[in-house]
Coordinates of C-alpha atoms in Angstrom, one line a residue:
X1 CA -7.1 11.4 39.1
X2 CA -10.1 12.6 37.5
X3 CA -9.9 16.2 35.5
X4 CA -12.1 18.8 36.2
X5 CA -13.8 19.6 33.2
X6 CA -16.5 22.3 34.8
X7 CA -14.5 25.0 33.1
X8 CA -14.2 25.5 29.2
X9 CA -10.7 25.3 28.4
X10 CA -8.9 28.3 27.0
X11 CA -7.5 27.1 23.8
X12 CA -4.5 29.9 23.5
X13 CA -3.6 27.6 27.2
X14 CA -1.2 25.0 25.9
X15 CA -1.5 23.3 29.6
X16 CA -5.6 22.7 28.5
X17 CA -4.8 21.0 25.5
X18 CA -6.5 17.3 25.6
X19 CA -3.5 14.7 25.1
X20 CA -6.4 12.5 23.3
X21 CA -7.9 14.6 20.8
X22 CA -7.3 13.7 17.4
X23 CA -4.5 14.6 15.6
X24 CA -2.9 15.7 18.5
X25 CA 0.8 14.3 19.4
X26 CA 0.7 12.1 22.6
X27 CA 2.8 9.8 24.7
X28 CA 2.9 6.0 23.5
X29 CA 0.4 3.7 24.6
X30 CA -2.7 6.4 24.4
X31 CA -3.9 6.5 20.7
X32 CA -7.7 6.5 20.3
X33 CA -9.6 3.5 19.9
X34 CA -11.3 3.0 16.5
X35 CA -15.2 2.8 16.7
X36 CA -16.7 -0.6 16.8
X37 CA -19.2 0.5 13.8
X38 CA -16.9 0.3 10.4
X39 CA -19.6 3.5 9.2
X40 CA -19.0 5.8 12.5
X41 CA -17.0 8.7 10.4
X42 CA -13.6 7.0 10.5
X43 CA -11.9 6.4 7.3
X44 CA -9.8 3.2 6.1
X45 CA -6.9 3.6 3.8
X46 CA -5.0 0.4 2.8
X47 CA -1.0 0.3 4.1
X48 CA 1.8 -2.2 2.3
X49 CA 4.5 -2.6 4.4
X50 CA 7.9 -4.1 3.1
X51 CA 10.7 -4.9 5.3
X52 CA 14.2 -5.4 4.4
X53 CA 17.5 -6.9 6.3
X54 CA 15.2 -8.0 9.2
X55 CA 17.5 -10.3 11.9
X56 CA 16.3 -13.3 12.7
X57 CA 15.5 -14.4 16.3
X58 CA 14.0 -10.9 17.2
X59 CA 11.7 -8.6 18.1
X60 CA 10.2 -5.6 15.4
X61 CA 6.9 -3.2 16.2
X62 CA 5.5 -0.1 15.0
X63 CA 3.8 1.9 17.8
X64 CA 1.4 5.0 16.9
X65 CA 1.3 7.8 19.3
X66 CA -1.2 9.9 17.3
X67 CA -4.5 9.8 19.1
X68 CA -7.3 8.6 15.4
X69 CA -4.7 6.4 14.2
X70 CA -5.3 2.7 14.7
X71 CA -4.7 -0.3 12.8
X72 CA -7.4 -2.4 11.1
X73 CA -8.0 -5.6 9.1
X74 CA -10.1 -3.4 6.8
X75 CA -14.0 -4.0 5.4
X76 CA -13.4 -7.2 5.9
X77 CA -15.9 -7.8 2.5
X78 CA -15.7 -8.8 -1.1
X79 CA -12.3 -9.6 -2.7
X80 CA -10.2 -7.3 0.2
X81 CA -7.3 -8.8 1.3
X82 CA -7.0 -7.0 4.6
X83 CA -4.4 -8.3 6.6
X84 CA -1.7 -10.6 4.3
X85 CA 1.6 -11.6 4.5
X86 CA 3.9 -12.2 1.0
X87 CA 0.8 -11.6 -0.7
X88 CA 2.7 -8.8 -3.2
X89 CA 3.9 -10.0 -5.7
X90 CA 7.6 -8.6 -5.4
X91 CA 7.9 -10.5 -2.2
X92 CA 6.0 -13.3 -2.9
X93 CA 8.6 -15.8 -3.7
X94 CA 10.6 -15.4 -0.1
X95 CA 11.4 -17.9 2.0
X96 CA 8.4 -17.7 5.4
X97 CA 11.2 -16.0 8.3
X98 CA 7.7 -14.7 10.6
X99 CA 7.1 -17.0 14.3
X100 CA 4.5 -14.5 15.2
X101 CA 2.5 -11.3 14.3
X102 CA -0.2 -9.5 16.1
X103 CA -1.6 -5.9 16.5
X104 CA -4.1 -4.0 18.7
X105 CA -5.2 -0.5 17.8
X106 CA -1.7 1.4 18.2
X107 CA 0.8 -1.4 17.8
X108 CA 1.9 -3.8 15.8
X109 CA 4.3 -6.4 16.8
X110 CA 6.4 -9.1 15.0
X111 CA 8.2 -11.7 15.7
X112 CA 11.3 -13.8 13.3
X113 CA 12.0 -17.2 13.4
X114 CA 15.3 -18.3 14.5
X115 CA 17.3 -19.4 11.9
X116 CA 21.0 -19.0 9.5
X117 CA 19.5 -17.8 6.8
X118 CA 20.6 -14.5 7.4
X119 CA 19.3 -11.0 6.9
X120 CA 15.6 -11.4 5.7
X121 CA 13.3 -9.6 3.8
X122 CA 8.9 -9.9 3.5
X123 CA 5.9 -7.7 3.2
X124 CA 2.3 -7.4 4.9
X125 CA -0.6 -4.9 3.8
X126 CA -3.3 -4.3 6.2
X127 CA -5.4 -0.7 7.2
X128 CA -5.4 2.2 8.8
X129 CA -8.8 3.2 10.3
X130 CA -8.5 7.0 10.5
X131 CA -10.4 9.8 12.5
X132 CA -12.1 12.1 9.8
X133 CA -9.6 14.8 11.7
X134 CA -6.4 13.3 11.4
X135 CA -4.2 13.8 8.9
X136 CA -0.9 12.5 9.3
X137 CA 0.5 10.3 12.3
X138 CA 3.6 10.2 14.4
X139 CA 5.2 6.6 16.2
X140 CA 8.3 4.6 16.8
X141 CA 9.4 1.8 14.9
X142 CA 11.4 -0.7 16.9
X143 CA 13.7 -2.3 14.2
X144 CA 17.3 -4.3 14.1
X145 CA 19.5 -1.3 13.2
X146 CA 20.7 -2.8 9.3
X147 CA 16.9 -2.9 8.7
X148 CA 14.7 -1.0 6.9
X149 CA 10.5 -0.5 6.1
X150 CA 9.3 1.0 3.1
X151 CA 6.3 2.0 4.5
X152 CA 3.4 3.0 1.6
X153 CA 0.3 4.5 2.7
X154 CA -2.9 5.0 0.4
X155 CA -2.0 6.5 -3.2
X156 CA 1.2 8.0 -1.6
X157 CA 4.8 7.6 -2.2
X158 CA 6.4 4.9 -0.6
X159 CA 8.8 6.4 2.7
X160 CA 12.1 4.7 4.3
X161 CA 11.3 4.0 7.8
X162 CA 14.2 3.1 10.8
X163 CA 14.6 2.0 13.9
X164 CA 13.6 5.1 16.3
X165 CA 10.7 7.9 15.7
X166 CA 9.1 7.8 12.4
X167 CA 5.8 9.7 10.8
X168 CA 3.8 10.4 7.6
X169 CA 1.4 11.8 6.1
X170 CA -2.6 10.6 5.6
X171 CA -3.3 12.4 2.3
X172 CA -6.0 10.1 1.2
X173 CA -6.7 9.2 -2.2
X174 CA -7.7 12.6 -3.5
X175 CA -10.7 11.6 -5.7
X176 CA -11.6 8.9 -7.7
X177 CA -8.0 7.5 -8.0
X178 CA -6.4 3.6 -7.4
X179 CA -3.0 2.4 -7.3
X180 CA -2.7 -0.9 -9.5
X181 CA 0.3 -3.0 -8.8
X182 CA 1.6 -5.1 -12.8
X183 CA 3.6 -7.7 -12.8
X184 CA 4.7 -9.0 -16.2
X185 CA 7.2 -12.3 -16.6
X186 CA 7.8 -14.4 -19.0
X187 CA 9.0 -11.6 -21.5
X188 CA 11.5 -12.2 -24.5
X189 CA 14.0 -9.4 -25.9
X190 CA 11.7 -7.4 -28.5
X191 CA 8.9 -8.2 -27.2
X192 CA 5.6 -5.5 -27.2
X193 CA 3.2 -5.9 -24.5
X194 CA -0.1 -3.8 -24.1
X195 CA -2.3 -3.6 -21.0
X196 CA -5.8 -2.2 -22.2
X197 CA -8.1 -0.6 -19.3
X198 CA -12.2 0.2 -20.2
X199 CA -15.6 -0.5 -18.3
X200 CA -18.5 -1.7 -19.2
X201 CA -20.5 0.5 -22.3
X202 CA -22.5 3.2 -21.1
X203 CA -21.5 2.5 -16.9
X204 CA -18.7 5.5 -16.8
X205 CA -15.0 5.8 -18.4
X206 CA -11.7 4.5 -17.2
X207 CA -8.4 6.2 -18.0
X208 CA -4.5 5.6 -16.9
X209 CA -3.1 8.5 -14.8
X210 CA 0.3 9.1 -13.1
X211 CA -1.7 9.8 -10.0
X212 CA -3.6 12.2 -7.9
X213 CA -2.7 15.9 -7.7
X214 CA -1.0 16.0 -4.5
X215 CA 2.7 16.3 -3.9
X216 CA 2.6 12.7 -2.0
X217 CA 1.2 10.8 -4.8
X218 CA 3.2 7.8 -6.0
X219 CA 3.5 8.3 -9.0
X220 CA 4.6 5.6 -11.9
X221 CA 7.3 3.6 -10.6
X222 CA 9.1 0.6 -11.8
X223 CA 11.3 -2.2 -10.9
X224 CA 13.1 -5.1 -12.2
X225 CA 14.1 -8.5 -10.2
X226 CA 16.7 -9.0 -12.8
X227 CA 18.9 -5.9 -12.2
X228 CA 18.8 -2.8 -14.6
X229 CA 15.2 -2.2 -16.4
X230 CA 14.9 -4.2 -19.0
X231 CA 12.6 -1.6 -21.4
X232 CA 13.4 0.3 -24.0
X233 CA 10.0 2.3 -24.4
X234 CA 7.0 3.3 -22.1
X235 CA 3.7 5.0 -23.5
X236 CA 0.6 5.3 -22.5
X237 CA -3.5 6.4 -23.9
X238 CA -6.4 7.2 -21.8
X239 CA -7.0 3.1 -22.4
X240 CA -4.0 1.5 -23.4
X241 CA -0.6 1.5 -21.4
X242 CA 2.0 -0.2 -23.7
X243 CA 6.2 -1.0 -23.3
X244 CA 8.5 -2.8 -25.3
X245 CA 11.6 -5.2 -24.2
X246 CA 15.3 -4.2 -24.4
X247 CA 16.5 -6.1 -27.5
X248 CA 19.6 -6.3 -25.7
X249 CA 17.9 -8.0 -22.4
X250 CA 18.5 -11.7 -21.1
X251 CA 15.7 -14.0 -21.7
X252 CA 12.7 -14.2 -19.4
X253 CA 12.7 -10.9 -17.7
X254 CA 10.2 -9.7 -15.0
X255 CA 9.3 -6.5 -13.7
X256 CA 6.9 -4.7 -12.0
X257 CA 4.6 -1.2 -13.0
X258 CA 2.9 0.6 -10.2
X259 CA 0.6 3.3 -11.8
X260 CA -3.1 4.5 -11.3
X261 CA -6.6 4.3 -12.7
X262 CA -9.1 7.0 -12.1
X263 CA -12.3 6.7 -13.3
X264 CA -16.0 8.6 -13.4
X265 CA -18.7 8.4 -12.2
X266 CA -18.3 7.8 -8.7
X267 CA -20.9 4.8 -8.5
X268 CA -18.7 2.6 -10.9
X269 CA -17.5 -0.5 -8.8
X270 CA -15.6 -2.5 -11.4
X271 CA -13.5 -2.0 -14.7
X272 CA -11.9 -4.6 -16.9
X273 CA -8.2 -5.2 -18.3
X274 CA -6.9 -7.1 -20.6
X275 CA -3.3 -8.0 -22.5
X276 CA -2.3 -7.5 -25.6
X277 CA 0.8 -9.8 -26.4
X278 CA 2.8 -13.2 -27.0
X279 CA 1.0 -15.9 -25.3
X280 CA 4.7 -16.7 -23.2
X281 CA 3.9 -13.3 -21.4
X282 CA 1.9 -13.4 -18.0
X283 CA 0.2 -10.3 -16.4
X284 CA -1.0 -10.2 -12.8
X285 CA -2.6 -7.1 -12.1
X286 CA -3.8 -6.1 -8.1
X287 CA -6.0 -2.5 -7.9
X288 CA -5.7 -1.1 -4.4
X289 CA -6.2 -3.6 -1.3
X290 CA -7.4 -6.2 -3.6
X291 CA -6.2 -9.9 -4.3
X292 CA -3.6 -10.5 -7.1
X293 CA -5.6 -11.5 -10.2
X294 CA -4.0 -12.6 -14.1
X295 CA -5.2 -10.3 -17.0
X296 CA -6.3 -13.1 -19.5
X297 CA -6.5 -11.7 -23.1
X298 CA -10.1 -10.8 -22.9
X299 CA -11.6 -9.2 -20.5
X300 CA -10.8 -9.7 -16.9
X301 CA -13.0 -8.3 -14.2
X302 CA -11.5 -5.7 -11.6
X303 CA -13.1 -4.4 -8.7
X304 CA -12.6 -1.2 -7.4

């Protein structure tokens, strides 16, 4: 049945209120459809997506029922990953556990592989295209109940999602601000590794930061495959960002840094890194949405 819309609804009229405009809660099934034209007002912010103690042989989505929320491969240009699966480093090295995975503008569904290999665990990044209006979303996730999603969203701290009604926050970048994912391996007890961040003379500067000034922002956060953190200091410059090795550690540790960059002016598109340290230690760097890249001990080029 068609609504009557020769009346201007009274907005103090709960029972006028438009189930599809944006940023409003609505019933599954009836979020808004993202414009076919990547420059019509809506915004993209990258998602990362790790799952844990997924069953196998089964059935996992995430539904939106916030009309302006729709998934999206992206830009689709350049270096952009868009839509990956085990690209992150941290989950890189897992054993494949996916038979299927497809999405339309408000769902995403996934299927696992039959198999005994028990509880699995695997990560995808891919977009959110965004109404300029919409700040946050609300859904369901549909989930085995041992497992879990860390769900991380733009420059925000990751958030534990589980089977049954989940939501977050779209706080957007807040400036000139991008999340850079460092893996180092190869380390030795003692060792001192520095990561130096600058740009090209005379394009703009390039600094460390802990993050954008919001109460969602990420953050530095760290993580070690080998157990307990194997570091016994942190520091970081406006350029360099420097740690050394636990004398005490086991041989050939690997860990991970997530931090930020922000940089000025807004027109600079790339910055470089480098390494400082013994030639056994290896550096991958990846800056936002984009592919997984080794810092070489010169300069290494970085898009933004």
């Amino acid at each position: 049945m068609t609504p009557d819309t020769s009346d201007t609804p009274d907005p103090s009229d709960p029972s006028t209120m438009q189930p599809d405009a944006p940023g409003q809660p609505d019933t599954p099934g009836t979020a808004a459809h993202a414009p076919a034209d990547p420059d019509a007002g809506w915004r993209l912010m990258p998602v990362q997506l790790e799952f844990f103690d997924v069953a196998p042989d089964s059935n996992l989505g995430i539904q939106f029922t916030t009309a302006g929320v729709a998934w999206s491969l992206g830009n689709r240009g350049g270096d952009s990953i868009g839509f990956s699966y085990n690209v992150v480093v941290s989950s890189a090295s897992g054993e494949p556990c996916l038979s299927g995975i497809e999405f339309n503008d408000a769902m995403l569904s996934i299927r696992t592989a039959p198999g005994s290999g028990g509880l699995a665990r695997f990560t995808l990044t891919l977009f959110l295209s965004i109404h300029p209006e919409v700040d946050y979303l609300q859904g369901y996730c549909t989930l085995n109940e041992e497992a879990l999603i860390l769900a991380s969203f733009g420059a925000q701290a990751p958030m534990q999602w589980y089977n049954g009604r989940v939501s977050a926050t779209l706080s957007g970048y807040g400036g000139n601000y991008r999340p850079i994912c460092l893996t180092v391996r190869g380390t030795h007890p003692g060792n001192r590794i520095e990561i130096l961040i600058s740009t090209r003379k005379g394009l703009g500067k390039v600094n460390w930061s802990l993050g954008p000034d919001m109460s969602e922002a990420g953050g530095i956060l760290f993580a070690s495959q080998n157990g307990p953190l194997p570091l016994e200091s942190l520091s970081f410059t406006n350029e360099t960002l420097s740690f050394v090795t636990a004398s005490a550690s086991s041989q050939n540790l690997e860990f991970y840094l997530n931090a930020f960059i922000t940089w000025e002016p807004d027109e600079l598109n790339y910055v470089y890194l480098r390494t400082a340290s013994d030639s056994s230690v290896t550096v991958l760097a990846q800056v936002h949405n984009r592919q997984p890249q080794v810092v070489s001990r010169t300069d290494t080029v970085f898009t933004l």
